[in-house]
Every structure is written in structure tokens, then in C-alpha cells.
Amino acid sequence: MASRPPKPPLPPPAERKLSRLKLLWRFARAYPVQLACALAALGIAALTTLAIPQGLKMVVDNGFARGSDPAAITPYFAGLLGLTAFLGAATAVRFFFVSWIGERVVADLRKAVQTHLIGLDPVFFETNRPAEIASRITSDTAIIEQVVGTSASLALRNTVMGIGGIGYMFWVSPKLTLLMLLVIPLTMGPILLLGRRVRDISRTSQDRVADIGTMVSEVLGAIRIVQAFTQEGREAARFGAAVERSFDTAKRRIRLRATMTALVISLVFGAITLVLWRGALDVIDGTLSGGAIAAFVFAAAIVAGAFGTLTEVYGDFMRAAGASGRMEELLNARPLIRAPDQPTALPQPPHGRLEFSHVRFHYPSKPDVAALKDFTLTVEPGETVAVVGPSGAGKSTLFQLVQRFYDPEAGSLALDGVAYTAADPQGIRQRLAVVPQETVIFAASALENIRYGRPEATEAQVWAAAEAAHADQFLKELPEGIHSLLGESGTRLSGGQRQRLAIARAILRDAPVLLLDEATSALDAESERLVQAALDELMKNRTTLVIAHRLATVRNADRIVVMDKGRIVATGTHDSLLAAGGLYARLAKLQFDQIAA
């Protein structure tokens, strides 16, 4: 079999390394002023915290040394109060800017991912579940938001205080500080050993959360089927099992992080206790002042707290690295269908001439079944061509290719003499208006739904399109008329009303090429008659390709193309095809006999 275009699945799961967080830096560096303010406030707050031990040393060595004179000790406590007030102000500024950056980075990341996703071709969404992708955009960015808005600030602040605190301790007592530094490598051991396992379990935990989001979206989207088949209990049990799997994974992660935190804090505070024992002996010997040992203890507590916090946020960074990697995987996905570097402009004014030349095509998800085989067809400007045939004949595939959701493996398509592969896909689609069999209604107003393909249209133009599609009457009866919200997938409308709304959308589009996929299939007899009259008027002077399941709707087509198993088996008018016998005549006999019965 001929070679097929490669499928573009998501890349394999990225390794959870801290280097994956570079993606977040790409977004954060777009705000240098806020970053500078956050870093400055963070540095000031950290240094102010480190100044407190020195203030404490002065209080002990100078204030208490002067006996019972209250005036002697007051200035030192006043200085400490000033430091704490300054620390509070710097912390507030740091919190504001760091939180702002966190929210801004996540908002920009979500927009970037969504903008990128809507530019990918349908092949990507055949191999990757949209519900899982939606979960990535929500749950993974929530993790990233926590790290950028909170954990990153804690990590930077405690790194500064840890390093600065060790420096201060060395200035107070080099001997005691060197003793403490001997045990710091011991605290790194649990981080390195357990951190890798925390990282892996964090990725698994995120996957479990994504599974939950996918299941919720799937079940609620099909709630009527679930209830119609009385499967509420089964779906609740299935969801409960998914939640428990997520909880079990989270418990493993929590146990590991708790163990790592306990080990590190025990080692750090154990080291401090042993060092302070040595310091107490130095105070007794007179080689160290009482103020110095008090300052050293306070600074040691700051350093211990800093290392403890760094241990805790390390796990957050690992989770964020996994989440960032998943976001990067989405951003790195590349569409197979894209504009060439120098696209050929479509001619003006448009004519609407469609050409298929020896097209062969397999769907990526069905590589063993040819959807089209050596398909050749030319639709002249203004011509109405109906495509009929049994299910699986390849009719819908033609629409997929005309809209350039896929490219054929062999052969070519052209619009107004310009090859599809040479043109910008958006330029091609701007010349098409589509009425699908499965009508898509957005959770917006009727007005916004109708002018979806022509956002600049006025309300008067929208009403004119609605009247042409015979949708104006039911729109006027809605609570807020054309401004009424239609609900998720148009749940406030009947099937026929949704179809007429889609036809109004296509009428307003006013494109030179119309693609009608059994546009009247969901209408009752009276509505079908009215809408068919509107479509007949709309199709004048436009190239129209119609997929027809009910042959009675295409009797007046200029040409009828009969397809079977991806090939054209007959072409002609309704009368000539009936007279010739064959597949069309058999299909017509079956349908018309059913109508007569």
C-alpha cells in the first residue's frame, strides 16, 4: 500500500527535570518591570530577616549588659520593631508582584496553548482526546500557577536566607558554622534519593487527575444517553474508582514527601542542637558572648527553616516540571496542514471552481481502508453537484478534503485553478460555507451563533439571514429574542431549529462555495419545504456540493455523482441515472418504495 502521511500524536511524556521549567521563564520574562520589583522586594525582605539576629545580638550584649536601666535597652528594641515593620512592607510588595506574575504567566500560557491547539488539524484530535487536552490546560496550569505564584517565591526567598544566614553565622563564629556545614551534604541525600521518586509519582498523579477530568467531560456531555440507559450507578462507580486511583497515587506522593521532609528537618535541627552544645561550652569558656550565641541560634533557626522549606517546595517544582513538560508537548505539536512559506493568492473575484484529480486518501486512524480511490471530479462555478451512495462510500471524506482538514496521499485538489497545497488553508476556508449534518451550536446567543462565520455582520443582516432560513419565527419567540442564550450545544432548541440556525449561519457567510451535508435532514415536512426554497435561492450563482442521503432532495441537481467504496461508479441527472439502472436506481427504488408504503 502507498505511503501515508505520519500521524502527529503527542510526543512521549517529557522527563520531569527542572530544566522543563524554562517554558515558564519564557513567559515570565515578558514582564521585566514586575520581575524586577518582585526580586527587589524579595531580596530586601530576606536581608531584613537576616538583620534581625544582629539586632538580637545587640540587645543581649548591650541592652541587658547595662543592668536595670530601661532607657539603655529601649533603642535596641525600637530598632527591632523598625526592622519587623520594614520586613512586613517588603513581604507585602513581594507577595503582590509574585502573585501577579504567577497569574499572568498562567493566563498567557493558557492563551498560547489554546491558540496553538485551534490551529492544529483534525488528525491530531483523532489520536489525542480533547477531554484529556482540556484537563492539561486546567489542572496542569493550576499546578504551574502554584509554583510561579508561591513556591518560586518561597524557593528564592529561602535560598537567599539560607546562604545569607550561613554567611552571617560564619561571621559570628566560623568554628560553629564549619561544624554545621559538615552535615548539609547529609540533608541533600534524601532530596536526591527521594526526589526522583516524588517526581515520577507526581507525574502519575497528574495523569490520574487528567483521567478524572476526561471522565467528567465525557459523562456530562452524554448525560441524556447515560440516563436513558439507566447507567447512572455504573458511571458513578466508574468515576469513584478513578477518584480512588487518583487518591491512592496522591497518598504515595504525600508519604514520600513527608518522609523526605522529616529526614531533612531531623538532620538539620539535630545538627543545630549538636552545634549549639558546642557553642554553649564556648560561652562558658568566655570565648563567645551571650549575644553572639543568641544571634547564632536565631540565624541557625532561619537557616534550618529555609532548608526545610526548600525541601518542601522541591516536590512542588517537580510537579510543576511535569506539568510544564505536558504544556510544552502541546505547544510543540505541529499541524500537518499549514500554509507554505509563500502561499499562492487565490484569484479575485472568486469563481468557485473545484477540481479533484486522481485523489487517493486513507484516514490516519484507518490506514487499512481507502476512503477515496483515484477520485476525479470537477465542479464548475455555479454548478450544483449532489454526491450520493451507501454509508462508507466516501461522501463525507470529500467535504473533509475540500475544507483541507486533510491532504490526499496521491492526486491533488484545486480551487479556482490554485492547488490546495500552494494556498493558505485559511484563504481556502474563507471561500466556503458549510452546513454539517450534525449541527454545532455554541453556548452563546442566537445572534453570535448565526454570525459566527461573519463576525462583523450587523444585527439587521443576521435577521435577514434568519428570515431566509425561516428561523426568524422561533427566534422571536425566545425569551430575549435573538439575544437569547441557547445553552450548551443548543439544548434550548429542537433539532430542526438547530439545523435552520446552521443554515442561517451559512447564508450570512455569503461564500462562493457551499457544502451542504443533508442540510434538511432534521426538519419536519413543512420546515423542509420552506428551507429547501431558501437553499434553492441561496445556491443560485454559487458552486454547491451536496451530500444527499435522501435522494428526493437532489432531483433538481445539475449533476448527481454516485459513489461506492471510495470510487465514482456513475454520473448523471436523476432521470438518466434511473434509466441506466445500477446502484442509484436500486437506492432510489428502496427509498421511494418506503415512502409509498
Coordinates of C-alpha atoms in Angstrom, one line a residue:
M1 CA 0.0 0.0 0.0
A2 CA 1.2 3.5 -0.7
S3 CA 2.8 5.5 2.0
R4 CA 0.6 7.6 4.2
P5 CA 1.2 10.9 6.0
P6 CA 2.5 10.4 9.5
K7 CA 0.2 10.7 12.5
P8 CA 1.0 13.5 14.8
P9 CA 0.4 12.1 18.3
L10 CA 1.6 13.9 21.4
P11 CA 5.3 13.4 21.9
P12 CA 6.2 10.9 24.6
P13 CA 6.0 12.1 28.1
A14 CA 8.8 14.5 28.8
E15 CA 11.3 13.7 31.5
R16 CA 10.4 15.6 34.7
K17 CA 13.6 17.7 35.0
L18 CA 13.8 21.2 36.5
S19 CA 15.0 22.3 33.0
R20 CA 11.4 21.8 31.8
L21 CA 10.6 24.9 33.8
K22 CA 12.4 27.0 31.1
L23 CA 9.0 27.2 29.4
L24 CA 7.7 29.3 32.3
W25 CA 10.6 31.6 32.2
R26 CA 9.8 32.3 28.5
F27 CA 6.5 33.7 29.6
A28 CA 7.7 35.4 32.8
R29 CA 10.5 37.4 31.2
A30 CA 7.9 39.3 29.1
Y31 CA 7.3 41.4 32.3
P32 CA 10.7 42.7 33.3
V33 CA 9.4 45.6 35.5
Q34 CA 7.2 43.3 37.6
L35 CA 10.0 40.7 37.9
A36 CA 12.5 43.4 39.0
C37 CA 10.0 44.7 41.6
A38 CA 9.4 41.2 42.9
L39 CA 13.1 40.3 43.1
A40 CA 14.0 43.6 44.7
A41 CA 11.2 43.2 47.4
L42 CA 12.2 39.5 47.9
G43 CA 15.9 40.4 48.4
I44 CA 15.0 43.3 50.8
A45 CA 12.7 41.0 52.8
A46 CA 15.3 38.3 53.0
L47 CA 18.1 40.6 54.1
T48 CA 15.8 42.3 56.6
T49 CA 15.1 38.9 58.1
L50 CA 18.8 38.2 58.4
A51 CA 19.3 41.6 60.1
I52 CA 17.1 40.5 63.0
P53 CA 19.7 38.2 64.5
Q54 CA 22.2 41.1 64.6
G55 CA 19.6 43.3 66.3
L56 CA 19.0 40.5 68.8
K57 CA 22.8 40.3 69.4
M58 CA 23.0 44.0 70.1
V59 CA 20.0 43.8 72.5
V60 CA 21.6 41.0 74.5
D61 CA 25.2 42.3 74.5
N62 CA 24.4 45.9 75.1
G63 CA 20.9 46.3 76.5
F64 CA 21.0 43.6 79.1
A65 CA 24.6 44.3 80.0
R66 CA 23.7 47.7 81.4
G67 CA 21.6 46.2 84.2
S68 CA 18.3 47.6 85.2
D69 CA 18.3 50.9 83.2
P70 CA 15.2 50.8 80.9
A71 CA 16.4 53.6 78.7
A72 CA 19.5 51.6 77.7
I73 CA 17.6 48.7 76.2
T74 CA 14.8 50.7 74.5
P75 CA 16.7 51.9 71.4
Y76 CA 17.6 48.3 70.5
F77 CA 14.0 47.0 70.8
A78 CA 12.9 50.1 68.8
G79 CA 15.3 49.1 66.1
L80 CA 14.0 45.6 66.1
L81 CA 10.4 46.9 65.8
G82 CA 11.5 49.0 62.8
L83 CA 13.1 46.0 61.2
T84 CA 9.9 44.0 61.5
A85 CA 7.8 46.8 60.1
F86 CA 10.1 47.1 57.2
L87 CA 10.0 43.3 56.7
G88 CA 6.2 43.4 56.7
A89 CA 6.1 46.1 54.0
A90 CA 8.7 44.3 51.8
T91 CA 6.9 41.0 52.2
A92 CA 3.6 42.6 51.1
V93 CA 5.2 44.1 48.0
R94 CA 6.9 40.7 47.2
F95 CA 3.6 38.9 47.6
F96 CA 1.7 41.3 45.3
F97 CA 4.2 41.1 42.4
V98 CA 5.0 37.4 42.7
S99 CA 1.3 36.6 42.7
W100 CA 0.7 38.9 39.8
I101 CA 3.4 37.3 37.8
G102 CA 2.0 33.8 38.6
E103 CA -1.5 34.7 37.5
R104 CA -0.2 36.5 34.4
V105 CA 2.1 33.6 33.3
V106 CA -0.6 31.1 33.7
A107 CA -3.1 33.3 31.8
D108 CA -0.6 33.8 28.9
L109 CA 0.3 30.1 28.9
R110 CA -3.4 29.1 28.7
K111 CA -3.9 31.5 25.8
A112 CA -0.8 30.3 24.0
V113 CA -1.8 26.7 24.3
Q114 CA -5.4 27.3 23.2
T115 CA -4.3 29.5 20.3
H116 CA -1.9 26.8 19.2
L117 CA -4.4 24.0 19.6
I118 CA -7.1 25.5 17.4
G119 CA -4.5 25.8 14.6
L120 CA -3.8 22.0 14.7
D121 CA -5.6 19.8 12.1
P122 CA -8.2 17.1 12.9
V123 CA -5.6 14.3 12.6
F124 CA -4.1 15.5 15.9
F125 CA -7.5 15.2 17.7
E126 CA -8.1 11.8 16.2
T127 CA -5.1 10.5 18.1
N128 CA -5.4 12.7 21.3
R129 CA -8.6 13.0 23.3
P130 CA -9.8 16.6 23.5
A131 CA -11.1 16.0 27.1
E132 CA -7.5 15.0 28.2
I133 CA -6.1 18.1 26.5
A134 CA -8.7 20.2 28.3
S135 CA -7.6 18.7 31.6
R136 CA -4.0 19.6 30.8
I137 CA -5.0 23.2 30.2
T138 CA -6.8 23.4 33.6
S139 CA -5.2 21.0 36.1
D140 CA -1.6 21.3 34.9
T141 CA -1.8 25.1 34.7
A142 CA -3.2 25.2 38.3
I143 CA 0.0 23.4 39.4
I144 CA 2.1 25.8 37.5
E145 CA 0.2 28.7 39.0
Q146 CA 1.0 27.5 42.5
V147 CA 4.7 27.2 41.7
V148 CA 5.1 30.5 39.9
G149 CA 2.9 32.4 42.3
T150 CA 4.0 30.8 45.6
S151 CA 6.7 28.1 45.5
A152 CA 9.1 30.1 43.3
S153 CA 8.9 33.0 45.7
L154 CA 9.5 30.7 48.7
A155 CA 12.4 29.0 47.0
L156 CA 14.1 32.3 46.1
R157 CA 13.5 33.8 49.5
N158 CA 14.7 30.8 51.4
T159 CA 17.7 30.3 49.2
V160 CA 18.8 33.9 49.9
M161 CA 18.1 33.5 53.6
G162 CA 19.9 30.1 53.7
I163 CA 23.0 31.4 52.0
G164 CA 22.9 34.7 53.8
G165 CA 22.3 33.1 57.1
I166 CA 25.3 30.8 56.7
G167 CA 27.4 33.8 55.8
Y168 CA 26.2 35.7 58.9
M169 CA 26.8 32.6 61.1
F170 CA 30.3 32.3 59.8
W171 CA 30.9 36.0 60.7
V172 CA 29.7 35.4 64.2
S173 CA 31.5 32.1 64.8
P174 CA 33.5 30.4 62.0
K175 CA 34.1 27.3 64.1
L176 CA 30.5 26.6 64.8
T177 CA 29.5 27.3 61.2
L178 CA 32.0 24.9 59.8
L179 CA 30.6 22.2 62.1
M180 CA 27.2 22.9 60.8
L181 CA 28.3 22.8 57.2
L182 CA 29.6 19.3 57.7
V183 CA 26.0 18.0 57.9
I184 CA 24.5 19.9 55.0
P185 CA 25.6 17.3 52.5
L186 CA 23.7 14.8 54.6
T187 CA 20.5 16.8 54.1
M188 CA 21.0 16.7 50.3
G189 CA 21.0 12.9 50.3
P190 CA 17.2 12.4 51.0
I191 CA 16.4 15.1 48.5
L192 CA 18.3 13.4 45.7
L193 CA 17.3 9.9 46.6
L194 CA 13.6 10.5 47.3
G195 CA 13.2 13.5 44.9
R196 CA 13.3 11.3 41.9
R197 CA 10.6 9.0 43.2
V198 CA 8.5 12.0 44.2
R199 CA 8.9 13.4 40.6
D200 CA 7.7 10.2 39.0
I201 CA 4.8 9.7 41.3
S202 CA 3.8 13.4 40.8
R203 CA 3.6 12.8 37.0
T204 CA 1.4 9.7 37.6
S205 CA -0.8 11.7 40.0
Q206 CA -1.3 14.4 37.3
D207 CA -2.3 11.7 34.8
R208 CA -4.8 10.4 37.2
V209 CA -6.3 13.8 37.7
A210 CA -6.4 14.2 33.9
D211 CA -8.3 10.9 33.7
I212 CA -10.9 12.3 36.2
G213 CA -11.4 15.4 34.1
T214 CA -11.8 13.4 30.9
M215 CA -14.4 11.2 32.5
V216 CA -16.4 14.1 33.9
S217 CA -16.4 15.8 30.5
E218 CA -17.4 12.6 28.7
V219 CA -20.2 11.6 31.0
L220 CA -21.8 15.0 31.4
G221 CA -21.6 15.6 27.7
A222 CA -23.6 12.4 27.2
I223 CA -25.9 12.7 30.2
R224 CA -29.0 12.0 28.3
I225 CA -27.7 8.7 27.0
V226 CA -26.5 7.8 30.5
Q227 CA -29.9 8.5 31.9
A228 CA -31.8 7.0 29.0
F229 CA -30.0 3.7 29.5
T230 CA -30.2 4.0 33.3
Q231 CA -26.4 3.8 33.7
E232 CA -26.1 6.4 36.5
G233 CA -25.0 3.8 39.0
R234 CA -22.4 2.3 36.7
E235 CA -20.9 5.7 35.8
A236 CA -20.9 6.8 39.4
A237 CA -19.0 3.6 40.3
R238 CA -16.6 4.1 37.4
F239 CA -15.9 7.7 38.4
G240 CA -15.5 6.6 42.1
A241 CA -12.9 4.0 41.1
A242 CA -11.0 6.7 39.1
V243 CA -11.1 9.1 42.0
E244 CA -9.8 6.4 44.4
R245 CA -6.9 5.6 42.0
S246 CA -6.0 9.2 42.0
F247 CA -6.2 9.3 45.8
D248 CA -4.0 6.2 46.1
T249 CA -1.4 7.8 43.9
A250 CA -1.6 11.0 45.9
K251 CA -1.1 9.1 49.2
R252 CA 2.1 7.6 47.8
R253 CA 3.3 11.0 46.8
I254 CA 2.4 12.5 50.2
R255 CA 4.1 9.7 52.1
L256 CA 7.3 10.2 50.2
R257 CA 7.3 13.9 50.6
A258 CA 6.5 13.6 54.4
T259 CA 9.4 11.1 54.8
M260 CA 11.8 13.4 52.9
T261 CA 10.7 16.4 54.9
A262 CA 11.1 14.5 58.2
L263 CA 14.6 13.3 57.4
V264 CA 15.8 16.7 56.3
I265 CA 14.4 18.6 59.2
S266 CA 15.6 16.0 61.7
L267 CA 19.1 16.2 60.3
V268 CA 19.2 20.0 60.2
F269 CA 17.8 20.5 63.7
G270 CA 19.9 17.7 65.0
A271 CA 23.0 19.4 63.6
I272 CA 21.9 22.7 65.2
T273 CA 21.4 21.0 68.6
L274 CA 24.9 19.5 68.5
V275 CA 26.5 22.7 67.3
L276 CA 24.7 24.7 70.0
W277 CA 26.0 22.3 72.6
R278 CA 29.5 23.2 71.4
G279 CA 28.6 26.9 71.4
A280 CA 27.3 26.7 75.0
L281 CA 30.7 25.3 76.1
D282 CA 32.4 28.3 74.3
V283 CA 30.1 30.8 76.2
I284 CA 31.1 29.1 79.4
D285 CA 34.7 29.3 78.5
G286 CA 34.3 33.0 77.7
T287 CA 35.3 32.7 74.0
L288 CA 31.8 33.6 72.8
S289 CA 29.4 36.3 74.1
G290 CA 25.9 35.7 75.1
G291 CA 24.6 38.0 72.4
A292 CA 26.7 36.1 69.8
I293 CA 25.3 32.7 70.8
A294 CA 21.7 34.2 70.8
A295 CA 22.2 35.6 67.3
F296 CA 23.8 32.4 66.1
V297 CA 20.8 30.4 67.4
F298 CA 18.4 32.7 65.7
A299 CA 20.3 32.6 62.4
A300 CA 20.6 28.8 62.7
A301 CA 16.8 28.6 63.1
I302 CA 16.4 30.8 60.0
V303 CA 18.8 28.6 58.0
A304 CA 17.1 25.4 59.2
G305 CA 13.7 26.8 58.3
A306 CA 15.0 27.8 54.9
F307 CA 16.3 24.4 54.2
G308 CA 13.1 22.8 55.4
T309 CA 11.0 25.0 53.2
L310 CA 13.3 24.3 50.2
T311 CA 12.8 20.6 50.8
E312 CA 9.0 21.0 50.7
V313 CA 8.9 23.2 47.6
Y314 CA 11.3 20.8 45.8
G315 CA 8.3 18.5 45.4
D316 CA 6.2 21.3 44.0
F317 CA 8.9 22.1 41.5
M318 CA 9.0 18.5 40.4
R319 CA 5.2 18.5 39.9
A320 CA 5.5 21.8 38.0
A321 CA 8.3 20.4 35.8
G322 CA 6.0 17.6 34.8
A323 CA 3.1 20.0 34.2
S324 CA 5.3 22.3 32.2
G325 CA 6.6 19.4 30.2
R326 CA 3.0 18.5 29.3
M327 CA 2.2 22.0 28.3
E328 CA 5.4 22.1 26.2
E329 CA 4.3 18.9 24.5
L330 CA 1.1 20.6 23.3
L331 CA 3.0 23.7 22.2
N332 CA 5.5 21.6 20.2
A333 CA 2.8 19.7 18.3
R334 CA 2.9 20.8 14.7
P335 CA 0.0 20.7 12.2
L336 CA 0.4 18.7 9.0
I337 CA -1.8 21.1 7.2
R338 CA -0.3 24.6 7.1
A339 CA 0.4 27.4 4.7
P340 CA 3.5 27.3 2.6
D341 CA 6.2 30.0 3.2
Q342 CA 5.0 31.9 0.2
P343 CA 1.3 30.9 -0.4
T344 CA -0.3 31.5 -3.8
A345 CA -3.1 34.0 -3.7
L346 CA -6.5 32.9 -4.8
P347 CA -7.9 34.9 -7.7
Q348 CA -10.2 37.8 -7.2
P349 CA -13.1 37.9 -7.7
P350 CA -13.7 34.2 -6.6
H351 CA -15.3 31.8 -9.1
G352 CA -15.8 28.7 -7.1
R353 CA -14.3 26.0 -9.4
L354 CA -13.4 22.8 -7.5
E355 CA -11.2 20.2 -9.0
F356 CA -10.3 16.7 -7.7
S357 CA -7.6 15.0 -9.8
H358 CA -6.9 11.3 -9.2
V359 CA -7.2 11.6 -5.4
R360 CA -6.3 8.7 -3.1
F361 CA -6.8 9.0 0.6
H362 CA -6.7 6.9 3.8
Y363 CA -7.7 8.3 7.3
P364 CA -4.7 8.1 9.7
S365 CA -6.9 6.2 12.2
K366 CA -8.0 3.7 9.5
P367 CA -4.8 3.0 7.5
D368 CA -6.0 -0.2 6.0
V369 CA -9.2 1.1 4.4
A370 CA -9.1 3.5 1.5
A371 CA -11.6 6.3 1.8
L372 CA -11.1 7.5 -1.7
K373 CA -9.5 5.7 -4.7
D374 CA -8.5 7.5 -7.9
F375 CA -11.2 10.1 -7.4
T376 CA -11.5 12.7 -10.2
L377 CA -14.2 15.3 -10.3
T378 CA -14.6 18.9 -11.5
V379 CA -17.4 21.1 -10.2
E380 CA -17.9 24.2 -12.4
P381 CA -18.7 27.7 -11.0
G382 CA -22.4 27.9 -10.1
E383 CA -23.0 24.2 -10.6
T384 CA -24.8 22.1 -8.0
V385 CA -23.4 18.6 -7.7
A386 CA -25.0 16.1 -5.4
V387 CA -23.0 13.2 -4.1
V388 CA -24.9 10.0 -3.2
G389 CA -24.1 6.5 -2.2
P390 CA -24.3 4.0 0.6
S391 CA -22.7 4.6 4.0
G392 CA -18.9 4.4 3.9
A393 CA -18.8 5.3 0.2
G394 CA -16.5 8.3 0.8
K395 CA -19.0 11.2 0.6
S396 CA -18.1 12.9 3.9
T397 CA -14.4 12.5 3.0
L398 CA -14.9 14.8 0.1
F399 CA -16.0 17.6 2.5
Q400 CA -13.1 16.9 4.8
L401 CA -10.7 17.3 1.8
V402 CA -12.4 20.3 0.4
Q403 CA -12.1 22.1 3.7
R404 CA -8.5 21.0 3.8
F405 CA -8.7 19.2 7.1
Y406 CA -6.5 16.5 5.4
D407 CA -4.3 16.3 2.3
P408 CA -4.6 13.4 -0.1
E409 CA -1.8 10.9 -0.3
A410 CA -1.9 11.0 -4.1
G411 CA -3.5 13.3 -6.6
S412 CA -4.5 16.9 -6.0
L413 CA -7.2 19.4 -5.2
A414 CA -7.5 22.9 -6.7
L415 CA -9.8 25.9 -6.1
D416 CA -10.1 28.4 -8.9
G417 CA -7.1 26.9 -10.5
V418 CA -4.8 27.2 -7.4
A419 CA -3.6 23.9 -5.9
Y420 CA -4.6 23.4 -2.3
T421 CA -1.0 22.7 -1.2
A422 CA 0.1 26.0 -2.7
A423 CA -2.6 28.1 -1.0
D424 CA -3.1 29.3 2.6
P425 CA -5.7 26.9 4.2
Q426 CA -7.4 29.9 5.8
G427 CA -7.8 31.5 2.4
I428 CA -9.5 28.4 1.1
R429 CA -11.8 28.1 4.0
Q430 CA -12.8 31.7 3.8
R431 CA -14.4 30.9 0.4
L432 CA -16.5 28.0 1.9
A433 CA -19.8 28.0 3.8
V434 CA -20.7 24.7 5.5
V435 CA -24.0 23.2 6.8
P436 CA -23.0 20.0 8.6
Q437 CA -25.4 17.2 9.3
E438 CA -24.5 17.3 13.0
T439 CA -25.2 20.9 13.7
V440 CA -22.8 22.7 16.0
I441 CA -24.3 25.3 18.3
F442 CA -22.1 27.2 20.7
A443 CA -23.1 28.1 24.3
A444 CA -23.8 31.7 23.2
S445 CA -26.6 33.8 22.0
A446 CA -28.5 33.1 18.7
L447 CA -27.1 36.3 17.3
E448 CA -23.5 35.2 18.0
N449 CA -24.2 31.7 16.6
I450 CA -25.6 33.0 13.3
R451 CA -22.8 35.5 12.7
Y452 CA -20.0 33.1 13.7
G453 CA -18.7 32.9 10.2
R454 CA -19.1 36.7 9.7
P455 CA -18.5 38.4 13.0
E456 CA -18.7 41.9 11.5
A457 CA -22.3 41.4 10.3
T458 CA -24.9 43.8 11.6
E459 CA -28.0 42.6 13.6
A460 CA -30.1 43.6 10.6
Q461 CA -28.0 41.3 8.3
V462 CA -28.3 38.5 10.9
W463 CA -32.1 38.9 10.9
A464 CA -32.2 38.8 7.1
A465 CA -30.2 35.5 7.1
A466 CA -32.6 34.1 9.8
E467 CA -35.6 35.0 7.7
A468 CA -34.1 33.4 4.6
A469 CA -33.6 30.2 6.6
H470 CA -37.1 30.5 8.1
A471 CA -35.6 30.7 11.6
D472 CA -36.9 34.2 12.4
Q473 CA -40.2 33.0 13.8
F474 CA -38.9 30.7 16.6
L475 CA -36.1 33.2 17.3
K476 CA -38.7 35.9 18.0
E477 CA -40.4 33.6 20.4
L478 CA -37.3 33.1 22.6
P479 CA -37.3 35.0 25.9
E480 CA -34.8 37.5 24.8
G481 CA -35.3 37.1 21.0
I482 CA -32.1 36.8 19.0
H483 CA -30.1 37.7 22.1
S484 CA -31.2 34.7 24.0
L485 CA -28.6 32.2 25.2
L486 CA -29.0 28.8 23.6
G487 CA -27.4 26.6 26.2
E488 CA -24.7 24.0 25.9
S489 CA -24.9 22.6 22.3
G490 CA -28.1 24.5 21.7
T491 CA -30.1 22.5 24.3
R492 CA -32.9 25.1 24.3
L493 CA -33.6 24.4 20.6
S494 CA -35.2 21.4 18.8
G495 CA -33.2 19.5 16.2
G496 CA -34.9 21.3 13.3
Q497 CA -34.4 24.7 14.9
R498 CA -30.7 24.0 15.3
Q499 CA -30.5 23.0 11.7
R500 CA -32.2 26.2 10.5
L501 CA -29.8 28.2 12.7
A502 CA -26.9 26.5 10.9
I503 CA -28.4 27.3 7.5
A504 CA -28.8 30.9 8.5
R505 CA -25.1 30.9 9.5
A506 CA -24.2 29.6 6.0
I507 CA -26.4 32.2 4.3
L508 CA -24.8 35.0 6.2
R509 CA -21.3 33.7 5.3
D510 CA -22.1 34.5 1.7
A511 CA -19.3 32.4 0.4
P512 CA -18.8 31.3 -3.3
V513 CA -18.7 27.6 -2.4
L514 CA -21.5 25.9 -0.4
L515 CA -21.1 22.5 1.3
L516 CA -24.4 21.0 2.3
D517 CA -24.3 17.8 4.3
E518 CA -28.0 16.8 4.1
A519 CA -28.9 20.2 5.3
T520 CA -32.6 19.5 5.7
S521 CA -32.3 16.1 7.4
A522 CA -33.6 17.2 10.8
L523 CA -36.6 19.2 9.6
D524 CA -40.2 18.3 9.5
A525 CA -42.0 18.4 6.2
E526 CA -43.2 22.0 6.4
S527 CA -39.9 23.3 7.6
E528 CA -38.1 21.3 4.9
R529 CA -40.2 22.8 2.2
L530 CA -39.5 26.3 3.4
V531 CA -35.8 25.8 4.0
Q532 CA -35.4 24.0 0.7
A533 CA -36.8 27.0 -1.1
A534 CA -34.3 29.2 0.8
L535 CA -31.5 26.9 -0.2
D536 CA -32.6 26.9 -3.8
E537 CA -32.4 30.7 -3.8
L538 CA -29.0 30.6 -1.9
M539 CA -27.5 28.1 -4.4
K540 CA -28.0 30.4 -7.4
N541 CA -24.7 31.5 -8.9
R542 CA -22.8 29.6 -6.3
T543 CA -20.9 26.3 -6.5
T544 CA -22.7 23.8 -4.3
L545 CA -21.6 20.4 -3.3
V546 CA -24.4 18.4 -1.6
I547 CA -24.1 15.2 0.3
A548 CA -27.5 13.6 -0.1
H549 CA -28.9 10.6 1.9
R550 CA -32.5 11.2 0.8
L551 CA -32.5 11.2 -3.0
A552 CA -35.7 13.1 -3.2
T553 CA -33.8 16.3 -2.1
V554 CA -31.4 16.2 -5.1
R555 CA -33.7 15.5 -8.0
N556 CA -33.0 19.0 -9.4
A557 CA -29.2 18.9 -9.0
D558 CA -27.2 19.8 -12.2
R559 CA -25.3 16.5 -11.7
I560 CA -25.5 13.6 -9.4
V561 CA -22.3 11.7 -8.6
V562 CA -22.9 8.1 -7.4
M563 CA -20.1 6.8 -5.1
D564 CA -19.3 3.3 -3.8
K565 CA -16.2 2.2 -1.8
G566 CA -14.3 5.4 -2.5
R567 CA -14.9 5.5 -6.3
I568 CA -17.3 7.2 -8.7
V569 CA -19.5 4.5 -10.2
A570 CA -21.9 6.7 -12.1
T571 CA -22.6 10.3 -13.0
G572 CA -25.7 12.0 -14.5
T573 CA -29.1 13.5 -13.8
H574 CA -31.8 11.9 -11.7
D575 CA -33.7 10.8 -14.7
S576 CA -30.7 9.5 -16.6
L577 CA -29.4 7.5 -13.6
L578 CA -32.8 6.0 -13.0
A579 CA -33.0 4.9 -16.7
A580 CA -29.5 3.4 -16.6
G581 CA -30.2 1.2 -13.6
G582 CA -27.3 0.3 -11.3
L583 CA -26.6 1.4 -7.8
Y584 CA -28.5 4.7 -8.0
A585 CA -31.7 3.1 -9.4
R586 CA -31.6 0.5 -6.6
L587 CA -31.1 3.1 -3.9
A588 CA -33.9 5.2 -5.4
K589 CA -36.3 2.2 -5.6
L590 CA -35.7 1.3 -1.9
Q591 CA -36.3 4.9 -0.7
F592 CA -39.3 5.7 -2.9
D593 CA -40.9 2.3 -2.1
Q594 CA -40.5 3.1 1.6
I595 CA -42.1 6.5 1.1
A596 CA -45.0 4.9 -0.8
A597 CA -45.5 2.3 1.9

